[in-house]
Amino acid sequence: MIFAPHILQVKVITKPKKDEFGRPIPNTGREDWKTVCGCRCDDNTTKEFTSDNGSVYRPNYHVVCEKNVSLKAGDEVRCMDGEVVRACGTIYTVKSTNYFNYSELWM
C-alpha cells in the first residue's frame, strides 16, 4: 500500500551575484525545486480559516506530509504526481504533530 502517492517540492531561489558596481550579473541567479518528502495532496473545498484580523480564506489544497517539515507560511510549494504538477501554491498554514511524525499544509 502506498501512503504517500505524491512528492512535495519547495521553490528555492538563488539571487544573482553582483558586480563591483552593484549590478546583477546575468545568468547567475535561478529558481529550482527541491524535493522535501512524500505527501498526499487533496482538493480542499470545505475547510475555511479565519485570520487574526477577521479575514476568511479557503485554501485550494490540503497536503499531508509523511514527516515533520520545516516549511512556513508564505513558502511556495508544489505537489508532483509523477511528472505532472498536481497542485502549486503558497502555504497558508502549517501544522505539525508532537507525537506522530507528519505535518499538514494548507495552500
PDB file of N, CA and C in Angstrom:
ATOM      1  N   MET A   1       0.843  -1.182   0.000  1.00  0.00           N
ATOM      2  CA  MET A   1       0.000   0.000   0.000  1.00  0.00           C
ATOM      3  C   MET A   1       0.886   1.242   0.000  1.00  0.00           C
ATOM      4  N   ILE A   2       0.542   2.209  -0.829  1.00  0.00           N
ATOM      5  CA  ILE A   2       1.305   3.451  -0.911  1.00  0.00           C
ATOM      6  C   ILE A   2       0.622   4.503  -0.048  1.00  0.00           C
ATOM      7  N   PHE A   3       1.346   5.040   0.926  1.00  0.00           N
ATOM      8  CA  PHE A   3       0.780   6.050   1.813  1.00  0.00           C
ATOM      9  C   PHE A   3       1.006   7.461   1.283  1.00  0.00           C
ATOM     10  N   ALA A   4       2.061   7.664   0.516  1.00  0.00           N
ATOM     11  CA  ALA A   4       2.399   8.990   0.009  1.00  0.00           C
ATOM     12  C   ALA A   4       2.523   8.924  -1.520  1.00  0.00           C
ATOM     13  N   PRO A   5       1.401   9.068  -2.228  1.00  0.00           N
ATOM     14  CA  PRO A   5       1.456   8.909  -3.682  1.00  0.00           C
ATOM     15  C   PRO A   5       2.050  10.107  -4.431  1.00  0.00           C
ATOM     16  N   HIS A   6       2.261  11.229  -3.735  1.00  0.00           N
ATOM     17  CA  HIS A   6       2.777  12.432  -4.385  1.00  0.00           C
ATOM     18  C   HIS A   6       4.106  12.856  -3.758  1.00  0.00           C
ATOM     19  N   ILE A   7       4.777  13.802  -4.400  1.00  0.00           N
ATOM     20  CA  ILE A   7       6.048  14.332  -3.911  1.00  0.00           C
ATOM     21  C   ILE A   7       5.883  15.833  -3.662  1.00  0.00           C
ATOM     22  N   LEU A   8       6.263  16.297  -2.470  1.00  0.00           N
ATOM     23  CA  LEU A   8       6.216  17.717  -2.128  1.00  0.00           C
ATOM     24  C   LEU A   8       7.555  18.357  -2.449  1.00  0.00           C
ATOM     25  N   GLN A   9       7.512  19.481  -3.165  1.00  0.00           N
ATOM     26  CA  GLN A   9       8.724  20.224  -3.507  1.00  0.00           C
ATOM     27  C   GLN A   9       8.544  21.681  -3.105  1.00  0.00           C
ATOM     28  N   VAL A  10       9.644  22.332  -2.711  1.00  0.00           N
ATOM     29  CA  VAL A  10       9.633  23.746  -2.340  1.00  0.00           C
ATOM     30  C   VAL A  10      10.515  24.505  -3.326  1.00  0.00           C
ATOM     31  N   LYS A  11      10.086  25.730  -3.650  1.00  0.00           N
ATOM     32  CA  LYS A  11      10.858  26.550  -4.579  1.00  0.00           C
ATOM     33  C   LYS A  11      12.029  27.192  -3.839  1.00  0.00           C
ATOM     34  N   VAL A  12      13.237  27.043  -4.412  1.00  0.00           N
ATOM     35  CA  VAL A  12      14.455  27.625  -3.852  1.00  0.00           C
ATOM     36  C   VAL A  12      14.969  28.652  -4.859  1.00  0.00           C
ATOM     37  N   ILE A  13      15.096  29.900  -4.420  1.00  0.00           N
ATOM     38  CA  ILE A  13      15.536  30.978  -5.299  1.00  0.00           C
ATOM     39  C   ILE A  13      16.961  31.365  -4.934  1.00  0.00           C
ATOM     40  N   THR A  14      17.850  31.319  -5.941  1.00  0.00           N
ATOM     41  CA  THR A  14      19.226  31.760  -5.770  1.00  0.00           C
ATOM     42  C   THR A  14      19.324  33.153  -6.368  1.00  0.00           C
ATOM     43  N   LYS A  15      19.661  34.127  -5.546  1.00  0.00           N
ATOM     44  CA  LYS A  15      19.752  35.507  -6.030  1.00  0.00           C
ATOM     45  C   LYS A  15      20.975  35.675  -6.925  1.00  0.00           C
ATOM     46  N   PRO A  16      20.860  36.544  -7.934  1.00  0.00           N
ATOM     47  CA  PRO A  16      22.010  36.741  -8.826  1.00  0.00           C
ATOM     48  C   PRO A  16      23.167  37.432  -8.111  1.00  0.00           C
ATOM     49  N   LYS A  17      24.377  37.084  -8.522  1.00  0.00           N
ATOM     50  CA  LYS A  17      25.562  37.744  -7.982  1.00  0.00           C
ATOM     51  C   LYS A  17      25.648  39.151  -8.566  1.00  0.00           C
ATOM     52  N   LYS A  18      26.377  40.012  -7.886  1.00  0.00           N
ATOM     53  CA  LYS A  18      26.503  41.399  -8.336  1.00  0.00           C
ATOM     54  C   LYS A  18      27.960  41.739  -8.612  1.00  0.00           C
ATOM     55  N   ASP A  19      28.135  42.648  -9.570  1.00  0.00           N
ATOM     56  CA  ASP A  19      29.493  43.090  -9.891  1.00  0.00           C
ATOM     57  C   ASP A  19      29.931  44.172  -8.907  1.00  0.00           C
ATOM     58  N   GLU A  20      31.117  44.762  -9.142  1.00  0.00           N
ATOM     59  CA  GLU A  20      31.666  45.749  -8.201  1.00  0.00           C
ATOM     60  C   GLU A  20      30.833  47.029  -8.120  1.00  0.00           C
ATOM     61  N   PHE A  21      29.913  47.228  -9.072  1.00  0.00           N
ATOM     62  CA  PHE A  21      29.054  48.416  -9.053  1.00  0.00           C
ATOM     63  C   PHE A  21      27.652  48.115  -8.536  1.00  0.00           C
ATOM     64  N   GLY A  22      27.425  46.883  -8.082  1.00  0.00           N
ATOM     65  CA  GLY A  22      26.133  46.507  -7.523  1.00  0.00           C
ATOM     66  C   GLY A  22      25.107  46.076  -8.560  1.00  0.00           C
ATOM     67  N   ARG A  23      25.524  45.899  -9.809  1.00  0.00           N
ATOM     68  CA  ARG A  23      24.615  45.464 -10.864  1.00  0.00           C
ATOM     69  C   ARG A  23      24.580  43.938 -10.895  1.00  0.00           C
ATOM     70  N   PRO A  24      23.382  43.352 -11.116  1.00  0.00           N
ATOM     71  CA  PRO A  24      23.303  41.886 -11.191  1.00  0.00           C
ATOM     72  C   PRO A  24      24.050  41.348 -12.406  1.00  0.00           C
ATOM     73  N   ILE A  25      24.751  40.245 -12.198  1.00  0.00           N
ATOM     74  CA  ILE A  25      25.480  39.574 -13.273  1.00  0.00           C
ATOM     75  C   ILE A  25      24.512  38.602 -13.951  1.00  0.00           C
ATOM     76  N   PRO A  26      24.338  38.704 -15.275  1.00  0.00           N
ATOM     77  CA  PRO A  26      23.395  37.824 -15.976  1.00  0.00           C
ATOM     78  C   PRO A  26      23.722  36.347 -15.782  1.00  0.00           C
ATOM     79  N   ASN A  27      22.681  35.546 -15.730  1.00  0.00           N
ATOM     80  CA  ASN A  27      22.764  34.075 -15.645  1.00  0.00           C
ATOM     81  C   ASN A  27      23.417  33.558 -14.366  1.00  0.00           C
ATOM     82  N   THR A  28      23.401  34.334 -13.282  1.00  0.00           N
ATOM     83  CA  THR A  28      23.949  33.843 -12.017  1.00  0.00           C
ATOM     84  C   THR A  28      22.848  33.532 -11.008  1.00  0.00           C
ATOM     85  N   GLY A  29      21.629  34.005 -11.227  1.00  0.00           N
ATOM     86  CA  GLY A  29      20.504  33.691 -10.347  1.00  0.00           C
ATOM     87  C   GLY A  29      19.604  32.668 -11.006  1.00  0.00           C
ATOM     88  N   ARG A  30      18.856  31.913 -10.184  1.00  0.00           N
ATOM     89  CA  ARG A  30      17.953  30.919 -10.747  1.00  0.00           C
ATOM     90  C   ARG A  30      16.931  30.457  -9.720  1.00  0.00           C
ATOM     91  N   GLU A  31      15.924  29.750 -10.214  1.00  0.00           N
ATOM     92  CA  GLU A  31      14.910  29.140  -9.372  1.00  0.00           C
ATOM     93  C   GLU A  31      14.963  27.628  -9.578  1.00  0.00           C
ATOM     94  N   ASP A  32      14.938  26.895  -8.474  1.00  0.00           N
ATOM     95  CA  ASP A  32      14.953  25.431  -8.521  1.00  0.00           C
ATOM     96  C   ASP A  32      13.852  24.895  -7.622  1.00  0.00           C
ATOM     97  N   TRP A  33      13.456  23.659  -7.853  1.00  0.00           N
ATOM     98  CA  TRP A  33      12.503  22.973  -6.987  1.00  0.00           C
ATOM     99  C   TRP A  33      13.242  21.878  -6.236  1.00  0.00           C
ATOM    100  N   LYS A  34      13.202  21.945  -4.909  1.00  0.00           N
ATOM    101  CA  LYS A  34      13.882  20.972  -4.052  1.00  0.00           C
ATOM    102  C   LYS A  34      12.846  20.006  -3.471  1.00  0.00           C
ATOM    103  N   THR A  35      13.097  18.723  -3.589  1.00  0.00           N
ATOM    104  CA  THR A  35      12.189  17.713  -3.050  1.00  0.00           C
ATOM    105  C   THR A  35      12.286  17.689  -1.532  1.00  0.00           C
ATOM    106  N   VAL A  36      11.123  17.745  -0.867  1.00  0.00           N
ATOM    107  CA  VAL A  36      11.070  17.767   0.597  1.00  0.00           C
ATOM    108  C   VAL A  36      10.742  16.380   1.138  1.00  0.00           C
ATOM    109  N   CYS A  37       9.633  15.792   0.660  1.00  0.00           N
ATOM    110  CA  CYS A  37       9.209  14.493   1.172  1.00  0.00           C
ATOM    111  C   CYS A  37       8.048  13.970   0.330  1.00  0.00           C
ATOM    112  N   GLY A  38       7.614  12.768   0.653  1.00  0.00           N
ATOM    113  CA  GLY A  38       6.399  12.230   0.061  1.00  0.00           C
ATOM    114  C   GLY A  38       5.195  12.845   0.738  1.00  0.00           C
ATOM    115  N   CYS A  39       4.071  12.916   0.019  1.00  0.00           N
ATOM    116  CA  CYS A  39       2.880  13.531   0.600  1.00  0.00           C
ATOM    117  C   CYS A  39       1.623  12.990  -0.069  1.00  0.00           C
ATOM    118  N   ARG A  40       0.504  13.381   0.487  1.00  0.00           N
ATOM    119  CA  ARG A  40      -0.798  13.132  -0.131  1.00  0.00           C
ATOM    120  C   ARG A  40      -1.469  14.483  -0.286  1.00  0.00           C
ATOM    121  N   CYS A  41      -1.875  14.837  -1.485  1.00  0.00           N
ATOM    122  CA  CYS A  41      -2.460  16.136  -1.778  1.00  0.00           C
ATOM    123  C   CYS A  41      -3.927  15.950  -2.143  1.00  0.00           C
ATOM    124  N   ASP A  42      -4.806  16.619  -1.410  1.00  0.00           N
ATOM    125  CA  ASP A  42      -6.248  16.524  -1.656  1.00  0.00           C
ATOM    126  C   ASP A  42      -6.807  17.896  -1.985  1.00  0.00           C
ATOM    127  N   ASP A  43      -7.807  17.911  -2.875  1.00  0.00           N
ATOM    128  CA  ASP A  43      -8.526  19.159  -3.117  1.00  0.00           C
ATOM    129  C   ASP A  43      -9.254  19.533  -1.839  1.00  0.00           C
ATOM    130  N   ASN A  44      -9.272  20.815  -1.530  1.00  0.00           N
ATOM    131  CA  ASN A  44      -9.907  21.289  -0.302  1.00  0.00           C
ATOM    132  C   ASN A  44     -11.067  22.195  -0.695  1.00  0.00           C
ATOM    133  N   THR A  45     -12.278  21.768  -0.409  1.00  0.00           N
ATOM    134  CA  THR A  45     -13.423  22.599  -0.765  1.00  0.00           C
ATOM    135  C   THR A  45     -14.282  22.967   0.432  1.00  0.00           C
ATOM    136  N   THR A  46     -13.935  22.469   1.613  1.00  0.00           N
ATOM    137  CA  THR A  46     -14.810  22.704   2.758  1.00  0.00           C
ATOM    138  C   THR A  46     -14.163  23.458   3.902  1.00  0.00           C
ATOM    139  N   LYS A  47     -12.870  23.362   4.089  1.00  0.00           N
ATOM    140  CA  LYS A  47     -12.205  23.947   5.250  1.00  0.00           C
ATOM    141  C   LYS A  47     -11.985  25.445   5.048  1.00  0.00           C
ATOM    142  N   GLU A  48     -12.448  26.247   5.994  1.00  0.00           N
ATOM    143  CA  GLU A  48     -12.221  27.692   5.982  1.00  0.00           C
ATOM    144  C   GLU A  48     -11.398  28.077   7.199  1.00  0.00           C
ATOM    145  N   PHE A  49     -10.564  29.095   7.033  1.00  0.00           N
ATOM    146  CA  PHE A  49      -9.755  29.616   8.126  1.00  0.00           C
ATOM    147  C   PHE A  49     -10.092  31.085   8.321  1.00  0.00           C
ATOM    148  N   THR A  50     -10.028  31.532   9.565  1.00  0.00           N
ATOM    149  CA  THR A  50     -10.206  32.938   9.872  1.00  0.00           C
ATOM    150  C   THR A  50      -8.906  33.453  10.467  1.00  0.00           C
ATOM    151  N   SER A  51      -8.364  34.512   9.860  1.00  0.00           N
ATOM    152  CA  SER A  51      -7.105  35.072  10.347  1.00  0.00           C
ATOM    153  C   SER A  51      -7.357  35.929  11.577  1.00  0.00           C
ATOM    154  N   ASP A  52      -6.269  36.396  12.196  1.00  0.00           N
ATOM    155  CA  ASP A  52      -6.382  37.212  13.403  1.00  0.00           C
ATOM    156  C   ASP A  52      -7.146  38.509  13.161  1.00  0.00           C
ATOM    157  N   ASN A  53      -7.072  39.041  11.939  1.00  0.00           N
ATOM    158  CA  ASN A  53      -7.777  40.287  11.653  1.00  0.00           C
ATOM    159  C   ASN A  53      -9.202  40.066  11.163  1.00  0.00           C
ATOM    160  N   GLY A  54      -9.659  38.827  11.140  1.00  0.00           N
ATOM    161  CA  GLY A  54     -11.037  38.527  10.786  1.00  0.00           C
ATOM    162  C   GLY A  54     -11.262  38.139   9.336  1.00  0.00           C
ATOM    163  N   SER A  55     -10.225  38.141   8.508  1.00  0.00           N
ATOM    164  CA  SER A  55     -10.379  37.742   7.117  1.00  0.00           C
ATOM    165  C   SER A  55     -10.598  36.234   7.035  1.00  0.00           C
ATOM    166  N   VAL A  56     -11.521  35.828   6.181  1.00  0.00           N
ATOM    167  CA  VAL A  56     -11.804  34.414   5.979  1.00  0.00           C
ATOM    168  C   VAL A  56     -11.213  34.001   4.649  1.00  0.00           C
ATOM    169  N   TYR A  57     -10.492  32.890   4.643  1.00  0.00           N
ATOM    170  CA  TYR A  57      -9.948  32.373   3.398  1.00  0.00           C
ATOM    171  C   TYR A  57     -10.134  30.866   3.336  1.00  0.00           C
ATOM    172  N   ARG A  58     -10.213  30.356   2.123  1.00  0.00           N
ATOM    173  CA  ARG A  58     -10.403  28.930   1.887  1.00  0.00           C
ATOM    174  C   ARG A  58      -9.284  28.432   0.984  1.00  0.00           C
ATOM    175  N   PRO A  59      -8.316  27.718   1.533  1.00  0.00           N
ATOM    176  CA  PRO A  59      -7.219  27.190   0.717  1.00  0.00           C
ATOM    177  C   PRO A  59      -7.737  26.191  -0.317  1.00  0.00           C
ATOM    178  N   ASN A  60      -7.029  26.091  -1.429  1.00  0.00           N
ATOM    179  CA  ASN A  60      -7.429  25.182  -2.501  1.00  0.00           C
ATOM    180  C   ASN A  60      -7.017  23.743  -2.253  1.00  0.00           C
ATOM    181  N   TYR A  61      -5.912  23.541  -1.494  1.00  0.00           N
ATOM    182  CA  TYR A  61      -5.390  22.185  -1.307  1.00  0.00           C
ATOM    183  C   TYR A  61      -5.016  21.930   0.145  1.00  0.00           C
ATOM    184  N   HIS A  62      -5.184  20.675   0.553  1.00  0.00           N
ATOM    185  CA  HIS A  62      -4.756  20.189   1.862  1.00  0.00           C
ATOM    186  C   HIS A  62      -3.722  19.099   1.598  1.00  0.00           C
ATOM    187  N   VAL A  63      -2.523  19.257   2.164  1.00  0.00           N
ATOM    188  CA  VAL A  63      -1.418  18.334   1.917  1.00  0.00           C
ATOM    189  C   VAL A  63      -0.996  17.709   3.241  1.00  0.00           C
ATOM    190  N   VAL A  64      -0.907  16.396   3.277  1.00  0.00           N
ATOM    191  CA  VAL A  64      -0.421  15.669   4.450  1.00  0.00           C
ATOM    192  C   VAL A  64       0.945  15.099   4.095  1.00  0.00           C
ATOM    193  N   CYS A  65       1.976  15.526   4.832  1.00  0.00           N
ATOM    194  CA  CYS A  65       3.354  15.108   4.577  1.00  0.00           C
ATOM    195  C   CYS A  65       3.691  13.899   5.422  1.00  0.00           C
ATOM    196  N   GLU A  66       4.560  13.051   4.904  1.00  0.00           N
ATOM    197  CA  GLU A  66       4.904  11.826   5.619  1.00  0.00           C
ATOM    198  C   GLU A  66       5.923  12.050   6.731  1.00  0.00           C
ATOM    199  N   LYS A  67       6.366  13.290   6.950  1.00  0.00           N
ATOM    200  CA  LYS A  67       7.273  13.603   8.058  1.00  0.00           C
ATOM    201  C   LYS A  67       7.037  15.048   8.476  1.00  0.00           C
ATOM    202  N   ASN A  68       7.586  15.431   9.624  1.00  0.00           N
ATOM    203  CA  ASN A  68       7.516  16.832  10.032  1.00  0.00           C
ATOM    204  C   ASN A  68       8.416  17.645   9.115  1.00  0.00           C
ATOM    205  N   VAL A  69       7.891  18.723   8.574  1.00  0.00           N
ATOM    206  CA  VAL A  69       8.646  19.542   7.626  1.00  0.00           C
ATOM    207  C   VAL A  69       8.966  20.894   8.249  1.00  0.00           C
ATOM    208  N   SER A  70      10.030  21.506   7.774  1.00  0.00           N
ATOM    209  CA  SER A  70      10.439  22.808   8.310  1.00  0.00           C
ATOM    210  C   SER A  70      10.031  23.928   7.351  1.00  0.00           C
ATOM    211  N   LEU A  71       8.824  23.849   6.820  1.00  0.00           N
ATOM    212  CA  LEU A  71       8.298  24.892   5.948  1.00  0.00           C
ATOM    213  C   LEU A  71       7.485  25.872   6.779  1.00  0.00           C
ATOM    214  N   LYS A  72       7.202  27.038   6.208  1.00  0.00           N
ATOM    215  CA  LYS A  72       6.438  28.057   6.938  1.00  0.00           C
ATOM    216  C   LYS A  72       5.447  28.718   5.994  1.00  0.00           C
ATOM    217  N   ALA A  73       4.507  29.433   6.567  1.00  0.00           N
ATOM    218  CA  ALA A  73       3.528  30.167   5.766  1.00  0.00           C
ATOM    219  C   ALA A  73       4.258  31.150   4.860  1.00  0.00           C
ATOM    220  N   GLY A  74       3.838  31.209   3.611  1.00  0.00           N
ATOM    221  CA  GLY A  74       4.471  32.084   2.637  1.00  0.00           C
ATOM    222  C   GLY A  74       5.415  31.365   1.688  1.00  0.00           C
ATOM    223  N   ASP A  75       5.854  30.153   2.031  1.00  0.00           N
ATOM    224  CA  ASP A  75       6.725  29.381   1.136  1.00  0.00           C
ATOM    225  C   ASP A  75       5.913  28.916  -0.076  1.00  0.00           C
ATOM    226  N   GLU A  76       6.553  28.900  -1.236  1.00  0.00           N
ATOM    227  CA  GLU A  76       5.900  28.411  -2.447  1.00  0.00           C
ATOM    228  C   GLU A  76       6.261  26.947  -2.640  1.00  0.00           C
ATOM    229  N   VAL A  77       5.235  26.106  -2.750  1.00  0.00           N
ATOM    230  CA  VAL A  77       5.431  24.662  -2.874  1.00  0.00           C
ATOM    231  C   VAL A  77       4.591  24.124  -4.024  1.00  0.00           C
ATOM    232  N   ARG A  78       4.903  22.889  -4.414  1.00  0.00           N
ATOM    233  CA  ARG A  78       4.077  22.184  -5.384  1.00  0.00           C
ATOM    234  C   ARG A  78       4.080  20.701  -5.050  1.00  0.00           C
ATOM    235  N   CYS A  79       3.020  20.019  -5.451  1.00  0.00           N
ATOM    236  CA  CYS A  79       2.895  18.577  -5.278  1.00  0.00           C
ATOM    237  C   CYS A  79       2.957  17.945  -6.650  1.00  0.00           C
ATOM    238  N   MET A  80       3.843  16.980  -6.787  1.00  0.00           N
ATOM    239  CA  MET A  80       4.045  16.303  -8.066  1.00  0.00           C
ATOM    240  C   MET A  80       3.411  14.912  -8.026  1.00  0.00           C
ATOM    241  N   ASP A  81       2.726  14.572  -9.106  1.00  0.00           N
ATOM    242  CA  ASP A  81       2.174  13.237  -9.302  1.00  0.00           C
ATOM    243  C   ASP A  81       2.921  12.655 -10.491  1.00  0.00           C
ATOM    244  N   GLY A  82       4.069  12.049 -10.216  1.00  0.00           N
ATOM    245  CA  GLY A  82       4.973  11.617 -11.277  1.00  0.00           C
ATOM    246  C   GLY A  82       5.638  12.848 -11.868  1.00  0.00           C
ATOM    247  N   GLU A  83       5.443  13.087 -13.163  1.00  0.00           N
ATOM    248  CA  GLU A  83       5.993  14.264 -13.830  1.00  0.00           C
ATOM    249  C   GLU A  83       4.965  15.391 -13.961  1.00  0.00           C
ATOM    250  N   VAL A  84       3.763  15.170 -13.444  1.00  0.00           N
ATOM    251  CA  VAL A  84       2.667  16.129 -13.572  1.00  0.00           C
ATOM    252  C   VAL A  84       2.515  16.917 -12.275  1.00  0.00           C
ATOM    253  N   VAL A  85       2.336  18.243 -12.403  1.00  0.00           N
ATOM    254  CA  VAL A  85       2.088  19.077 -11.225  1.00  0.00           C
ATOM    255  C   VAL A  85       0.632  18.915 -10.822  1.00  0.00           C
ATOM    256  N   ARG A  86       0.386  18.352  -9.647  1.00  0.00           N
ATOM    257  CA  ARG A  86      -0.977  18.153  -9.148  1.00  0.00           C
ATOM    258  C   ARG A  86      -1.514  19.432  -8.515  1.00  0.00           C
ATOM    259  N   ALA A  87      -0.652  20.129  -7.765  1.00  0.00           N
ATOM    260  CA  ALA A  87      -1.055  21.364  -7.100  1.00  0.00           C
ATOM    261  C   ALA A  87       0.163  22.248  -6.937  1.00  0.00           C
ATOM    262  N   CYS A  88      -0.061  23.557  -6.965  1.00  0.00           N
ATOM    263  CA  CYS A  88       1.023  24.512  -6.796  1.00  0.00           C
ATOM    264  C   CYS A  88       0.453  25.743  -6.117  1.00  0.00           C
ATOM    265  N   GLY A  89       1.178  26.291  -5.150  1.00  0.00           N
ATOM    266  CA  GLY A  89       0.682  27.487  -4.480  1.00  0.00           C
ATOM    267  C   GLY A  89       1.539  27.896  -3.308  1.00  0.00           C
ATOM    268  N   THR A  90       1.035  28.893  -2.592  1.00  0.00           N
ATOM    269  CA  THR A  90       1.700  29.432  -1.411  1.00  0.00           C
ATOM    270  C   THR A  90       1.053  28.847  -0.164  1.00  0.00           C
ATOM    271  N   ILE A  91       1.872  28.485   0.809  1.00  0.00           N
ATOM    272  CA  ILE A  91       1.368  27.885   2.048  1.00  0.00           C
ATOM    273  C   ILE A  91       0.670  28.944   2.893  1.00  0.00           C
ATOM    274  N   TYR A  92      -0.565  28.635   3.337  1.00  0.00           N
ATOM    275  CA  TYR A  92      -1.281  29.485   4.287  1.00  0.00           C
ATOM    276  C   TYR A  92      -0.933  29.106   5.718  1.00  0.00           C
ATOM    277  N   THR A  93      -1.033  27.804   6.005  1.00  0.00           N
ATOM    278  CA  THR A  93      -0.869  27.321   7.382  1.00  0.00           C
ATOM    279  C   THR A  93      -0.113  25.998   7.374  1.00  0.00           C
ATOM    280  N   VAL A  94       0.770  25.821   8.370  1.00  0.00           N
ATOM    281  CA  VAL A  94       1.490  24.561   8.575  1.00  0.00           C
ATOM    282  C   VAL A  94       1.168  24.080   9.979  1.00  0.00           C
ATOM    283  N   LYS A  95       0.804  22.816  10.107  1.00  0.00           N
ATOM    284  CA  LYS A  95       0.571  22.227  11.425  1.00  0.00           C
ATOM    285  C   LYS A  95       1.376  20.952  11.529  1.00  0.00           C
ATOM    286  N   SER A  96       2.160  20.844  12.587  1.00  0.00           N
ATOM    287  CA  SER A  96       2.966  19.649  12.852  1.00  0.00           C
ATOM    288  C   SER A  96       2.478  18.996  14.134  1.00  0.00           C
ATOM    289  N   THR A  97       2.696  17.701  14.231  1.00  0.00           N
ATOM    290  CA  THR A  97       2.276  16.971  15.424  1.00  0.00           C
ATOM    291  C   THR A  97       3.460  16.763  16.357  1.00  0.00           C
ATOM    292  N   ASN A  98       3.179  16.625  17.627  1.00  0.00           N
ATOM    293  CA  ASN A  98       4.226  16.395  18.619  1.00  0.00           C
ATOM    294  C   ASN A  98       4.640  14.930  18.690  1.00  0.00           C
ATOM    295  N   TYR A  99       3.663  14.027  18.597  1.00  0.00           N
ATOM    296  CA  TYR A  99       3.943  12.618  18.833  1.00  0.00           C
ATOM    297  C   TYR A  99       4.018  11.792  17.556  1.00  0.00           C
ATOM    298  N   PHE A 100       3.301  12.223  16.529  1.00  0.00           N
ATOM    299  CA  PHE A 100       3.300  11.485  15.269  1.00  0.00           C
ATOM    300  C   PHE A 100       4.180  12.236  14.285  1.00  0.00           C
ATOM    301  N   ASN A 101       4.819  11.510  13.425  1.00  0.00           N
ATOM    302  CA  ASN A 101       5.800  12.096  12.526  1.00  0.00           C
ATOM    303  C   ASN A 101       5.153  12.495  11.191  1.00  0.00           C
ATOM    304  N   TYR A 102       4.288  13.517  11.206  1.00  0.00           N
ATOM    305  CA  TYR A 102       3.731  14.033   9.962  1.00  0.00           C
ATOM    306  C   TYR A 102       3.351  15.493  10.146  1.00  0.00           C
ATOM    307  N   SER A 103       3.153  16.193   9.029  1.00  0.00           N
ATOM    308  CA  SER A 103       2.743  17.593   9.021  1.00  0.00           C
ATOM    309  C   SER A 103       1.575  17.765   8.067  1.00  0.00           C
ATOM    310  N   GLU A 104       0.801  18.819   8.292  1.00  0.00           N
ATOM    311  CA  GLU A 104      -0.292  19.168   7.393  1.00  0.00           C
ATOM    312  C   GLU A 104      -0.065  20.587   6.893  1.00  0.00           C
ATOM    313  N   LEU A 105      -0.305  20.789   5.606  1.00  0.00           N
ATOM    314  CA  LEU A 105      -0.181  22.104   4.980  1.00  0.00           C
ATOM    315  C   LEU A 105      -1.489  22.447   4.303  1.00  0.00           C
ATOM    316  N   TRP A 106      -1.838  23.714   4.319  1.00  0.00           N
ATOM    317  CA  TRP A 106      -2.952  24.207   3.525  1.00  0.00           C
ATOM    318  C   TRP A 106      -2.403  25.259   2.603  1.00  0.00           C
ATOM    319  N   MET A 107      -2.701  25.108   1.300  1.00  0.00           N
ATOM    320  CA  MET A 107      -2.182  26.055   0.314  1.00  0.00           C
ATOM    321  C   MET A 107      -3.252  26.416  -0.699  1.00  0.00           C
TER     322      MET A 107
END
